PDB file of C-alpha atoms and ligand atoms in Angstrom:
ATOM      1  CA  UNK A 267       6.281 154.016-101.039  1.00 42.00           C
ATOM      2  CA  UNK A 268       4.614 152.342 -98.141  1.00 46.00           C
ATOM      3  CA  UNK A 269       1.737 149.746 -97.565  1.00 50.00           C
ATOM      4  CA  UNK A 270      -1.551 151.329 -97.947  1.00 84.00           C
ATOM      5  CA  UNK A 271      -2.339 149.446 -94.820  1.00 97.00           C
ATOM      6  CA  UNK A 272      -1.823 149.907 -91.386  1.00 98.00           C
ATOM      7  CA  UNK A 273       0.073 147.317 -90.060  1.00 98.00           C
ATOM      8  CA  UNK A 274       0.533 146.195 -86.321  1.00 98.00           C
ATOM      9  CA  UNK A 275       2.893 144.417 -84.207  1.00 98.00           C
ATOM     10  CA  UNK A 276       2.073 142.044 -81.335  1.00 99.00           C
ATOM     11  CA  UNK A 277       3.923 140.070 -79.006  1.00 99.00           C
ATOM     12  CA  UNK A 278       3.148 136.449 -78.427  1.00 98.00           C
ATOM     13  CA  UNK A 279       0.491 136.165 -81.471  1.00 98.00           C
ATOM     14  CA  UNK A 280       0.913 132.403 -81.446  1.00 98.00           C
ATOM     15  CA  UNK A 281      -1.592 131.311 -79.080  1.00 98.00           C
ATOM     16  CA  UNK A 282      -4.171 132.043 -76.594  1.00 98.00           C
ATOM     17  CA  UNK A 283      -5.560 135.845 -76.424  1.00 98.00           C
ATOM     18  CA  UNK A 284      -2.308 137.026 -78.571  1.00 99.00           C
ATOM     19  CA  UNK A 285      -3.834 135.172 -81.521  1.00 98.00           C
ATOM     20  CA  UNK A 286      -7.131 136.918 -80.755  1.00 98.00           C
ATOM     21  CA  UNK A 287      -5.904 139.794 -80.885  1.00 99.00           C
ATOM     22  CA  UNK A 288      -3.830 139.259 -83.931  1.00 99.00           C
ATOM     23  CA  UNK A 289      -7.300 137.686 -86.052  1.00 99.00           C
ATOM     24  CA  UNK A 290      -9.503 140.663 -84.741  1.00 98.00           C
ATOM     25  CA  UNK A 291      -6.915 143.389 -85.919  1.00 98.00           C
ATOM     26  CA  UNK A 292      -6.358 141.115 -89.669  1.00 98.00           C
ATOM     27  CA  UNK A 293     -10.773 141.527 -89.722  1.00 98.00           C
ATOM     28  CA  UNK A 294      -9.711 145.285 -89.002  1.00 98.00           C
ATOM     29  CA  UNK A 295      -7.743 145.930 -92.173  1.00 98.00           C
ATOM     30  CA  UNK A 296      -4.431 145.531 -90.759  1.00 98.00           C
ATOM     31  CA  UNK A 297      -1.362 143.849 -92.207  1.00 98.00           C
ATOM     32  CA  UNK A 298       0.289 141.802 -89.074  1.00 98.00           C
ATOM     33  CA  UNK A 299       3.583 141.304 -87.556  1.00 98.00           C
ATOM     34  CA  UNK A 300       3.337 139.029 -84.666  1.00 98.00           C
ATOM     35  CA  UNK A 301       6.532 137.452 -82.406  1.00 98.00           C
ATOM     36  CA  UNK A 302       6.511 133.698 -80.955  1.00 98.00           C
ATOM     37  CA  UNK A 303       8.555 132.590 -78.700  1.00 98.00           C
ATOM     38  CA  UNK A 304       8.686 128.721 -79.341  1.00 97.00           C
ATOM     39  CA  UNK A 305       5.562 127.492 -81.115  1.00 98.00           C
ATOM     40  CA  UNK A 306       6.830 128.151 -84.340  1.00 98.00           C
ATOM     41  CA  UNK A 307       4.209 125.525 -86.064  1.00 98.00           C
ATOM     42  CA  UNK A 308       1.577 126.906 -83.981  1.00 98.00           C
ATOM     43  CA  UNK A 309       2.719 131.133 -85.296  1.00 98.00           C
ATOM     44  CA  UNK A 310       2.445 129.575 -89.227  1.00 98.00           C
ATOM     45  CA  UNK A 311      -1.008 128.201 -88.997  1.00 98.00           C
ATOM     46  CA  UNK A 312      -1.854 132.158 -87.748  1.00 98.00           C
ATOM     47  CA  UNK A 313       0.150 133.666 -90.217  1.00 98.00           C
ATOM     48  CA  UNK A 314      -2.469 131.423 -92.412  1.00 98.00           C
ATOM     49  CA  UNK A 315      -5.696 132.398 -90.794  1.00 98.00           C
ATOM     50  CA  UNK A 316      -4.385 135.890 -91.456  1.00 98.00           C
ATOM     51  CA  UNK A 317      -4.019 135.269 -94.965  1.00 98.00           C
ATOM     52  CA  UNK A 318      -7.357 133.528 -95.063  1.00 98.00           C
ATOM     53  CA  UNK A 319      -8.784 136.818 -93.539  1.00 98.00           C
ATOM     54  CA  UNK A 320      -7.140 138.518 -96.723  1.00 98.00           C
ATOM     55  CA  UNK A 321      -4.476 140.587 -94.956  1.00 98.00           C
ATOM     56  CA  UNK A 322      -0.399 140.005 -94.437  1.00 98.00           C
ATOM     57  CA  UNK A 323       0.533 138.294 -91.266  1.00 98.00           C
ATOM     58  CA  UNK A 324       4.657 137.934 -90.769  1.00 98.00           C
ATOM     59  CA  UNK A 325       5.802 135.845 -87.994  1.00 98.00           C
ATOM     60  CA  UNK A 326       8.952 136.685 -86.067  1.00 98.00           C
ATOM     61  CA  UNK A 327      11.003 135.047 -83.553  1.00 98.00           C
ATOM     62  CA  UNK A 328      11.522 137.005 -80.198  1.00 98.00           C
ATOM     63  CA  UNK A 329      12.174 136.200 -76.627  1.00 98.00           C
ATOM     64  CA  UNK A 330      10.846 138.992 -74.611  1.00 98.00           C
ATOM     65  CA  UNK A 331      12.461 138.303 -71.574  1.00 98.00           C
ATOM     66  CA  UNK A 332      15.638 138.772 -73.721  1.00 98.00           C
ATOM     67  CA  UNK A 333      15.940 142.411 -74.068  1.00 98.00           C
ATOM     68  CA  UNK A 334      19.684 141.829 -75.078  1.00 98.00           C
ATOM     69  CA  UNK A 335      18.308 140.836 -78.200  1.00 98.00           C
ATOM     70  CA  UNK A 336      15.799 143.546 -78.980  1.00 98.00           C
ATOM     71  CA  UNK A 337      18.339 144.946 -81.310  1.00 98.00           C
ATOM     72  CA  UNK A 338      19.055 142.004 -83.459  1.00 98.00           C
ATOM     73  CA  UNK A 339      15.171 141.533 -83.596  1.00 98.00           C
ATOM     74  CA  UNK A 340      14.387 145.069 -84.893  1.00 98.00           C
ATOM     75  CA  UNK A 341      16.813 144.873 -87.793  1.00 98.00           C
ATOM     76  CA  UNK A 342      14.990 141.400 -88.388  1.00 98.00           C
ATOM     77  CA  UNK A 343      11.786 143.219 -88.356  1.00 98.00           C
ATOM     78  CA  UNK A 344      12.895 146.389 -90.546  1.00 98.00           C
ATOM     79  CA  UNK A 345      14.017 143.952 -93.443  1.00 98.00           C
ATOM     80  CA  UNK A 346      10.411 142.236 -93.324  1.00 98.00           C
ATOM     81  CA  UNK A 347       8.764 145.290 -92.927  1.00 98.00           C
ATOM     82  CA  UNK A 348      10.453 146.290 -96.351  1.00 98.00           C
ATOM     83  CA  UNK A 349      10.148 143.095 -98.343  1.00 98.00           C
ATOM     84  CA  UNK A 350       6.994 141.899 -97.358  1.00 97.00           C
ATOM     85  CA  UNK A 351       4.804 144.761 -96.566  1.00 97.00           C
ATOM     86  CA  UNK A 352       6.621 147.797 -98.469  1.00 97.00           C
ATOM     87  CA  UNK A 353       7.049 149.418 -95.223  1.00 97.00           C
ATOM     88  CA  UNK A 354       9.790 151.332 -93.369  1.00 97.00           C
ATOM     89  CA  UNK A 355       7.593 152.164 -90.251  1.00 98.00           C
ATOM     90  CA  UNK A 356       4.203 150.334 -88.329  1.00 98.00           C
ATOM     91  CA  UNK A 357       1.241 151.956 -86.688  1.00 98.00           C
ATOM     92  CA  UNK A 358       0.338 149.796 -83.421  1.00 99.00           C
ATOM     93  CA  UNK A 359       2.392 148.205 -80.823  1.00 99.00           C
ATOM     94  CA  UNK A 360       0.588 145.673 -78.774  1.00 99.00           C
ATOM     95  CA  UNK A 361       2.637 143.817 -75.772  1.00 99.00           C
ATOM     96  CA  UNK A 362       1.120 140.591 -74.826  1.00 98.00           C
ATOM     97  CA  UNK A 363       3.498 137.997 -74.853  1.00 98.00           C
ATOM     98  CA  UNK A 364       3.979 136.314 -71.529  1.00 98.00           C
ATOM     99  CA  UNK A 365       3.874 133.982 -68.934  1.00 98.00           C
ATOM    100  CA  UNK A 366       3.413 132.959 -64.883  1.00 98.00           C
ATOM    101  CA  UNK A 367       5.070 131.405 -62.568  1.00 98.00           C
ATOM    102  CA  UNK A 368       2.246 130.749 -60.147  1.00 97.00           C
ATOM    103  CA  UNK A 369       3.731 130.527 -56.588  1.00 97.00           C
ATOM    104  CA  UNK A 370       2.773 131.968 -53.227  1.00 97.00           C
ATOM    105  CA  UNK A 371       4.757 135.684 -52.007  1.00 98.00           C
ATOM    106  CA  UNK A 372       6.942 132.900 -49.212  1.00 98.00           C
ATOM    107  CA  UNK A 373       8.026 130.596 -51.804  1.00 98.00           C
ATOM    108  CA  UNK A 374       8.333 132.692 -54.927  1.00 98.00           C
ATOM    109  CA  UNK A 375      12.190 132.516 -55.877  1.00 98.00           C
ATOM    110  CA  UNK A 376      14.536 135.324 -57.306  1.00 98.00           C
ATOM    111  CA  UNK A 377      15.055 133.272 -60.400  1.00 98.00           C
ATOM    112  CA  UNK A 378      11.163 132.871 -61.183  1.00 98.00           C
ATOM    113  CA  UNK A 379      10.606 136.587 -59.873  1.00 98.00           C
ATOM    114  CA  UNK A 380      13.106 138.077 -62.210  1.00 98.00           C
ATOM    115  CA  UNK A 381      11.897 135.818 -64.798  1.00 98.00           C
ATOM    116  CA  UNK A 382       8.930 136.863 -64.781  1.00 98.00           C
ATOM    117  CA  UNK A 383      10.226 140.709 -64.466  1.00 98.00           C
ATOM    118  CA  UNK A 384      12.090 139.885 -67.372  1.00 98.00           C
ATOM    119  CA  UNK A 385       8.890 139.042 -69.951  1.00 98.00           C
ATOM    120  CA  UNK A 386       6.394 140.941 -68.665  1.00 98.00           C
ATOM    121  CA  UNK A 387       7.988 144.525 -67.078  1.00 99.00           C
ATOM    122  CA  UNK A 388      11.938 145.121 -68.391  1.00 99.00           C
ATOM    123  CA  UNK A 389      10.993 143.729 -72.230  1.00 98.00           C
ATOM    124  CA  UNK A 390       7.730 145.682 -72.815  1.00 98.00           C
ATOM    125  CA  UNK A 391       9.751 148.936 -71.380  1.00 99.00           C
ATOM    126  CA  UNK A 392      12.476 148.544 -73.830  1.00 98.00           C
ATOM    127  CA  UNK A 393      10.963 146.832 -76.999  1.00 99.00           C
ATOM    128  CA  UNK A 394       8.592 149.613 -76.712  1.00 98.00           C
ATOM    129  CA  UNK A 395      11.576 151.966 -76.727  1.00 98.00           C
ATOM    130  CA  UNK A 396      13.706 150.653 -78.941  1.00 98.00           C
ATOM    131  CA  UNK A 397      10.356 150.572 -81.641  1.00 98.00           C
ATOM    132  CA  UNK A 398       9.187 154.213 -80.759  1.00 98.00           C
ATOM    133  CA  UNK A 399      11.098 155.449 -83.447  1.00 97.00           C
ATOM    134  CA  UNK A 400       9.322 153.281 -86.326  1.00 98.00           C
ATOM    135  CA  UNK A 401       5.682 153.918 -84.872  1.00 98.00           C
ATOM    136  CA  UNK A 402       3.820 156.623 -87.040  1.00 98.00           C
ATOM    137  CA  UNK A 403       2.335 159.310 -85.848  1.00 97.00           C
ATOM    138  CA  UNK A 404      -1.915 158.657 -84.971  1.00 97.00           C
ATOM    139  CA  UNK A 405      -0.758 155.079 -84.276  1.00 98.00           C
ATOM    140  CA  UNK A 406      -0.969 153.423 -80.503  1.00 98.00           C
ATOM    141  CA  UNK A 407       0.438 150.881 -77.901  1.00 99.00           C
ATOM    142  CA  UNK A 408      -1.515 148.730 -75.962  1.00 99.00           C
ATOM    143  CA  UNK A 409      -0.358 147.216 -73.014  1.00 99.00           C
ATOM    144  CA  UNK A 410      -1.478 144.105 -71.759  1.00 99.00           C
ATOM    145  CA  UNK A 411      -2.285 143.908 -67.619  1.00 99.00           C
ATOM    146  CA  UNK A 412      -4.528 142.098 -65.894  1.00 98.00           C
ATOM    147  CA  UNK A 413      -7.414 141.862 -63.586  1.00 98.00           C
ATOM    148  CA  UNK A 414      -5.265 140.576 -60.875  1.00 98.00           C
ATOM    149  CA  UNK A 415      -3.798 144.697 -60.157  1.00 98.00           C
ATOM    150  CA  UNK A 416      -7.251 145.561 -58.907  1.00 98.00           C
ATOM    151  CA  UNK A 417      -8.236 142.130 -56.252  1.00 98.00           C
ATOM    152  CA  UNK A 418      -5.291 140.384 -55.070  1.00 97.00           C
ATOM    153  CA  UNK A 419      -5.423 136.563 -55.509  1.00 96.00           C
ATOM    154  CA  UNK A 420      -2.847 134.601 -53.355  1.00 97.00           C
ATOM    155  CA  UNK A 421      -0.246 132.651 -55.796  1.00 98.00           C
ATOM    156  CA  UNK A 422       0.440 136.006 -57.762  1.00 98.00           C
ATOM    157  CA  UNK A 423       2.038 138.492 -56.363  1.00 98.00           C
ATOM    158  CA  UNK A 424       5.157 138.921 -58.615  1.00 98.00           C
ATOM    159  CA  UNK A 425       3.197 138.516 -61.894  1.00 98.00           C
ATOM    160  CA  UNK A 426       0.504 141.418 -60.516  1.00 98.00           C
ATOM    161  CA  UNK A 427       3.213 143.510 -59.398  1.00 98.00           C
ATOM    162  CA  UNK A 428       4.503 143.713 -62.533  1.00 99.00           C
ATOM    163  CA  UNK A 429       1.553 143.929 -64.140  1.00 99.00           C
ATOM    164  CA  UNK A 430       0.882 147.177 -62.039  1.00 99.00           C
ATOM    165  CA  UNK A 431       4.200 148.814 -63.301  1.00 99.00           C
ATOM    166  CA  UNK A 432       3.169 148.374 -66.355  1.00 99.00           C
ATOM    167  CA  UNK A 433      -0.256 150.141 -65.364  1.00 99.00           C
ATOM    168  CA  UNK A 434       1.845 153.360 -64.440  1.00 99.00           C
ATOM    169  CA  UNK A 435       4.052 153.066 -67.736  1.00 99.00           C
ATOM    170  CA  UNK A 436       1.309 153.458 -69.899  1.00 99.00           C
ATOM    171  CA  UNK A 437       0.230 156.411 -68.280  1.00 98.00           C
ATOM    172  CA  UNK A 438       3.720 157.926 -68.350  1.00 98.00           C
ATOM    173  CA  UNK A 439       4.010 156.824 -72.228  1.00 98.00           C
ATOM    174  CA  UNK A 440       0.890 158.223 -72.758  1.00 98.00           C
ATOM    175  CA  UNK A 441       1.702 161.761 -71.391  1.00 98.00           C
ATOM    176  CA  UNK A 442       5.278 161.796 -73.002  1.00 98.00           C
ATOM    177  CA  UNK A 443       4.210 160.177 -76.158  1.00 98.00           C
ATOM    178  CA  UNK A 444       1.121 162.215 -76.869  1.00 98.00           C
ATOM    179  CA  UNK A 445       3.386 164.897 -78.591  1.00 98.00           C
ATOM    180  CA  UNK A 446       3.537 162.203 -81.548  1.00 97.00           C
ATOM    181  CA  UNK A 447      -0.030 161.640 -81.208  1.00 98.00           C
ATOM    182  CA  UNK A 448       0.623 158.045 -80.522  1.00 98.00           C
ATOM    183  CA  UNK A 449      -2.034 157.007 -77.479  1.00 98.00           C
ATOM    184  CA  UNK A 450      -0.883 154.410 -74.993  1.00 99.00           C
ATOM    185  CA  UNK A 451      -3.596 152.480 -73.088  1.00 99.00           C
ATOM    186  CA  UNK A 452      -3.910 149.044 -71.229  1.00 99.00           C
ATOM    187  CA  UNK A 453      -6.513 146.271 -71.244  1.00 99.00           C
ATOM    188  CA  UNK A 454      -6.850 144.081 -68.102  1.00 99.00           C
ATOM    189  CA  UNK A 455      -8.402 141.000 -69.039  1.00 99.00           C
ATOM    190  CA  UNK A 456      -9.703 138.457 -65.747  1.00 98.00           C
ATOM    191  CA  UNK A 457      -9.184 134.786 -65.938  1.00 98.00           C
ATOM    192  CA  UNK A 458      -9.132 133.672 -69.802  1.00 98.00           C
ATOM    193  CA  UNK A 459      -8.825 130.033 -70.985  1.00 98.00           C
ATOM    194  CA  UNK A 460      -5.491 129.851 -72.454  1.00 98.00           C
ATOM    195  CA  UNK A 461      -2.488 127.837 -72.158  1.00 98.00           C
ATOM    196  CA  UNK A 462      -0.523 130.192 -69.603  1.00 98.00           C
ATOM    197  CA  UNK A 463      -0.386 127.953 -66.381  1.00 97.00           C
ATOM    198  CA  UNK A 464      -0.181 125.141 -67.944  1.00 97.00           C
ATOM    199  CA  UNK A 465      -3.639 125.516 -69.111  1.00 98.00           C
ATOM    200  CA  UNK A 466      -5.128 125.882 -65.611  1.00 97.00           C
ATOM    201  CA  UNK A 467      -7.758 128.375 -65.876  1.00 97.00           C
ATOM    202  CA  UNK A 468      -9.393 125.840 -68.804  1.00 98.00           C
ATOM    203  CA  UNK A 469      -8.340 122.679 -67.809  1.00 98.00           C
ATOM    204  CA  UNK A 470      -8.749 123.020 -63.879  1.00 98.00           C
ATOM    205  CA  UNK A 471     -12.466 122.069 -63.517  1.00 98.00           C
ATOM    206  CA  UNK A 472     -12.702 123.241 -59.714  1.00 98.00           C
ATOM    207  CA  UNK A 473     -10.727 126.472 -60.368  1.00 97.00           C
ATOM    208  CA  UNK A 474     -13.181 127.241 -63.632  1.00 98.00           C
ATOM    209  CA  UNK A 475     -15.758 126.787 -60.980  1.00 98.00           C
ATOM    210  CA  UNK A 476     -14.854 128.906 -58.862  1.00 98.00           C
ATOM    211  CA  UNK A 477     -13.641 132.025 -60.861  1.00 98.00           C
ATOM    212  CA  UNK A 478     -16.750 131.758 -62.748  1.00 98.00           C
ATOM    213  CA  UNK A 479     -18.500 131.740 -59.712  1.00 98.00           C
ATOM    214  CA  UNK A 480     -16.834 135.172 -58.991  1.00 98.00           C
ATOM    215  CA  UNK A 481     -17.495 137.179 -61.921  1.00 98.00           C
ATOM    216  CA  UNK A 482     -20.661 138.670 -62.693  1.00 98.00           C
ATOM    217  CA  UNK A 483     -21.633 137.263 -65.726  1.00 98.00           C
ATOM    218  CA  UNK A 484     -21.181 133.922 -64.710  1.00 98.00           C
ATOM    219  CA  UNK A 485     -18.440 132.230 -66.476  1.00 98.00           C
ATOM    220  CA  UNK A 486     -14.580 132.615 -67.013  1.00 98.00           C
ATOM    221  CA  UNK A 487     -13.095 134.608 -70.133  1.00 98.00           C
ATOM    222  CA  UNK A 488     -12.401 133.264 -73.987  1.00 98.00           C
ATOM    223  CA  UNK A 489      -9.677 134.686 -76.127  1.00 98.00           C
ATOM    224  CA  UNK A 490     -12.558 135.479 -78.126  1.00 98.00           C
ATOM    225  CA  UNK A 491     -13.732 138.142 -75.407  1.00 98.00           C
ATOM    226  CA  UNK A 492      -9.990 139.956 -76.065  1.00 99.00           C
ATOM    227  CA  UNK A 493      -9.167 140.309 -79.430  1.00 98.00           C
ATOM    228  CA  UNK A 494     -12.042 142.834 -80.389  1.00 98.00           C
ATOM    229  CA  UNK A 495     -10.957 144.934 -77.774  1.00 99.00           C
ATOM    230  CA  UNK A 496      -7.669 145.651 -78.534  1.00 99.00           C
ATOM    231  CA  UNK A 497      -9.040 146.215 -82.566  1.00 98.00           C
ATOM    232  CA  UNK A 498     -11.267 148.737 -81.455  1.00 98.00           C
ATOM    233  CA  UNK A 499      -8.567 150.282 -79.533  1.00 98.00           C
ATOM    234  CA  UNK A 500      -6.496 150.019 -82.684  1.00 98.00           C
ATOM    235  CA  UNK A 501      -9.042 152.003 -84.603  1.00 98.00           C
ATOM    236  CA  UNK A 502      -9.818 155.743 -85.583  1.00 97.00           C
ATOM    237  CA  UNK A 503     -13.014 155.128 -83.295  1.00 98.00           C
ATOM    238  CA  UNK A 504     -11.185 155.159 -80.378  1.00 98.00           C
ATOM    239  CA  UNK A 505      -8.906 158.125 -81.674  1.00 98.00           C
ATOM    240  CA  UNK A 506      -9.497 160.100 -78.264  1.00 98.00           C
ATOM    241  CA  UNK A 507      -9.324 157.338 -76.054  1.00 98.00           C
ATOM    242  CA  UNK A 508      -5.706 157.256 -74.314  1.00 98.00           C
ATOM    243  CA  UNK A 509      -4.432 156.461 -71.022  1.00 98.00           C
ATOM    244  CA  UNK A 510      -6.815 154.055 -69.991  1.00 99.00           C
ATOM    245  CA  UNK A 511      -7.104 150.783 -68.159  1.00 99.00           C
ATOM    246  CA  UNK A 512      -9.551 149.272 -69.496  1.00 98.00           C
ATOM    247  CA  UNK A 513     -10.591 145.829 -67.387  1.00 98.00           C
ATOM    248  CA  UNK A 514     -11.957 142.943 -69.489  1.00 99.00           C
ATOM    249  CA  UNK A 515     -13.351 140.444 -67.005  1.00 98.00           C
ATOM    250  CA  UNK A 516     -16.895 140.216 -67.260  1.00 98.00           C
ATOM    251  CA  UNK A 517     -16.948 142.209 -64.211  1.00 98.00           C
ATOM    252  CA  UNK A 518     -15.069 139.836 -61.707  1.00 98.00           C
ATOM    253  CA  UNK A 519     -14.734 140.691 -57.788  1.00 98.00           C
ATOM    254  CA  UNK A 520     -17.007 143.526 -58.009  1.00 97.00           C
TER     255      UNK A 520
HETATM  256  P1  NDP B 652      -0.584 131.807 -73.591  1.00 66.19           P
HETATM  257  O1  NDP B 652       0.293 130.933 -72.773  1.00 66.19           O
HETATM  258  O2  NDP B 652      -1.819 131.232 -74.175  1.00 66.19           O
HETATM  259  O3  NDP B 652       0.264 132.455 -74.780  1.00 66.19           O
HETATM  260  C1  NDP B 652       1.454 133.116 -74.465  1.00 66.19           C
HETATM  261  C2  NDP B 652       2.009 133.778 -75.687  1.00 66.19           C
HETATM  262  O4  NDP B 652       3.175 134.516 -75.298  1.00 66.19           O
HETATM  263  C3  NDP B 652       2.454 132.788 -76.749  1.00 66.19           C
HETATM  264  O5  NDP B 652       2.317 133.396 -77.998  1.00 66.19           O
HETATM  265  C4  NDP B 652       3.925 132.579 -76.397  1.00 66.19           C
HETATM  266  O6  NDP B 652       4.735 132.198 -77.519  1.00 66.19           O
HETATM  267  C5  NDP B 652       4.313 133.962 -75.953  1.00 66.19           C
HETATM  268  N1  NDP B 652       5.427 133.965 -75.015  1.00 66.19           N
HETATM  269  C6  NDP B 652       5.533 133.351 -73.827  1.00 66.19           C
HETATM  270  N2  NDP B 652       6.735 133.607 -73.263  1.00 66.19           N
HETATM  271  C7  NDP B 652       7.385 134.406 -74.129  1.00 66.19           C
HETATM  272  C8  NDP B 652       8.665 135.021 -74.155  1.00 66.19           C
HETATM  273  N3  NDP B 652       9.562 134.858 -73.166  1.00 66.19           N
HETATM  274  N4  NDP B 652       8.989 135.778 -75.216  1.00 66.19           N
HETATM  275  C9  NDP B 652       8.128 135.936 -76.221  1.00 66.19           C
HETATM  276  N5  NDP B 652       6.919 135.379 -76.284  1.00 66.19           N
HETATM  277  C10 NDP B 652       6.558 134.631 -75.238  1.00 66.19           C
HETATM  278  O7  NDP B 652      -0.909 133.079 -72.646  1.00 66.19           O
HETATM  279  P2  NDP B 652      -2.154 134.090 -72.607  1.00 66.19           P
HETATM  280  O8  NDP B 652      -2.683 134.293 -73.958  1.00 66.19           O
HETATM  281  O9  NDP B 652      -3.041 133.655 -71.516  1.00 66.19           O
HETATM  282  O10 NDP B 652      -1.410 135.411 -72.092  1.00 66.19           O
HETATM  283  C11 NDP B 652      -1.139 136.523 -72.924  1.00 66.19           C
HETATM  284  C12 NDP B 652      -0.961 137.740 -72.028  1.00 66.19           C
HETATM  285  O11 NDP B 652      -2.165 137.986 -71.319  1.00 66.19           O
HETATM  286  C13 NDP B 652       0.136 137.607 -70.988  1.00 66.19           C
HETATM  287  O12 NDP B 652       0.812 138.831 -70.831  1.00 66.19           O
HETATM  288  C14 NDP B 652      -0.644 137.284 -69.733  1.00 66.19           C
HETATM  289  O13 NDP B 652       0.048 137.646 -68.570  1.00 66.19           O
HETATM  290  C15 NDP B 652      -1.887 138.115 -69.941  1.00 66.19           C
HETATM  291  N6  NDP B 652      -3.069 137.727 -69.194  1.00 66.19           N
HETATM  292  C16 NDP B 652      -3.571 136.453 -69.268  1.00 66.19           C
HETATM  293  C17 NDP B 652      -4.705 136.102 -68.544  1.00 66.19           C
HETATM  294  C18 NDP B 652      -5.286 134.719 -68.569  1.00 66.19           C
HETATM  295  O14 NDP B 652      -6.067 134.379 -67.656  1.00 66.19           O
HETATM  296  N7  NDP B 652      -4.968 133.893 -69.566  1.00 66.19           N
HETATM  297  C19 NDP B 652      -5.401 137.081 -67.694  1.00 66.19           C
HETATM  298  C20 NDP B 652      -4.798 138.399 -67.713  1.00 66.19           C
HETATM  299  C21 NDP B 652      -3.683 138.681 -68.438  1.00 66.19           C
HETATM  300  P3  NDP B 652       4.887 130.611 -77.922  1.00 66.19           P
HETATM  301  O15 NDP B 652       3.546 130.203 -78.474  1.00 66.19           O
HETATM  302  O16 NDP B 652       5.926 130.590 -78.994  1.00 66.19           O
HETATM  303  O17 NDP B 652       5.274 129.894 -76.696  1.00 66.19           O
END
């Protein structure tokens, strides 16, 4: 037997556009599985609004950067999967979870670069591998980019790199993947107030300025602006949409 609903995983559902993501999907239908990294109190008040929204939100432990442990972290999620949600298998993939090290292409070091490489190019690749097998067939991946591939903004050029690898993965996971029927696109979403750099993009009233100042409708992202994004993508609606970078930015450095 297996949960009537269809349930998705997302990386770093904690906090900032994760969390949106993880709400808009719960409003969906879906039953949740979401990763943290260290904010544990921070994952169970989700894992409430979730409930609130009447769907199953489980909150897992996972490193990212840590691909060492994707295996320990898989039989973690089979046993929730099956006691919580009935389940052997899950229908969407979304990889979020990340961070930046914000430092110009001189001073950038190896540690930070292959940090960063680390969370946000080698984990996706395999967690995404390692999880094929339990992804049914009509279900999805959505990879998480950002604006930052298509205008180059000094302090990032690491992070974007990155970023723009995982750009071409998704269109190589959507061509070899597409024989499961499982699409594989990626949103790109422009500056959003969240915690990642230490909360610049809110907090930083100059830099909020300015980067609204650049984007077309005149202010910076939300979370808020995310979440339903990534839903729709998770839903039959967009059942012939695949392979696509789609930038959420409020049109930013047109
Ligand atoms: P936040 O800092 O608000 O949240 C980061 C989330 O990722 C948290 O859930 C955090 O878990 C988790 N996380 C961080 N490091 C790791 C790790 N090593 N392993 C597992 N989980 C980890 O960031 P955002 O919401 O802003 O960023 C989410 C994604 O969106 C990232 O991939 C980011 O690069 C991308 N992005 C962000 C933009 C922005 O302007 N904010 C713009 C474009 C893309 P915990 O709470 O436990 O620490």
């Amino acid at each position: 037997m297996s949960s009537q609903n269809k349930i998705a995983i997302v990386t770093g559902g904690s906090r900032g556009i994760g969390k949106d993501i993880v709400l808009n999907l719960a409003k969906n239908g879906l039953d949740i599985v979401f990763t943290y990294n260290s904010q544990k109190e921070a994952a169970d008040e989700v894992v409430n609004q979730i409930e609130q929204l009447g769907q199953r939100g489980i909150a897992l432990k996972l490193d990212v950067s840590d691909a060492a442990s994707f295996d320990g972290f898989i039989k973690t999620l089979a046993a929730a999967l099956q006691s919580q949600l009935n389940a052997h298998r899950f229908d969407f993939l979304i990889n979020n979870a990340g961070f930046i090290h914000y430092a110009e292409f001189e001073t950038l070091t190896e540690e930070q670069f292959t940090e960063m490489e680390n969370v946000h190019l080698k984990g996706p690749f395999f967690l995404t591998q390692k999880l094929l097998p339990q992804i049914n067939r009509f279900g999805g991946i959505v990879n998480v980019s950002s604006g930052l591939t298509r205008f180059a903004t000094p302090g990032f050029a690491a992070y974007a790199a990155f970023k723009g690898a995982m750009e071409t993965l998704t269109k190589y996971q959507a061509q070899e993947l597409g024989k499961r029927n499982i699409r594989v696109n990626v949103i790109a979403p422009g500056a959003i107030e969240t915690d990642i750099m230490g909360g610049a993009v809110r907090d930083n009233v100059e830099m909020n300025k300015y980067l609204a100042s650049q984007t077309a409708l005149g202010r910076v992202g939300l979370p808020e602006d995310i979440g339903g994004v990534v839903a729709f993508l998770c839903s039959d609606a967009a059942g012939w949409v695949n392979a696509q970078r789609i930038e959420i930015s409020g049109g930013s450095n047109l």
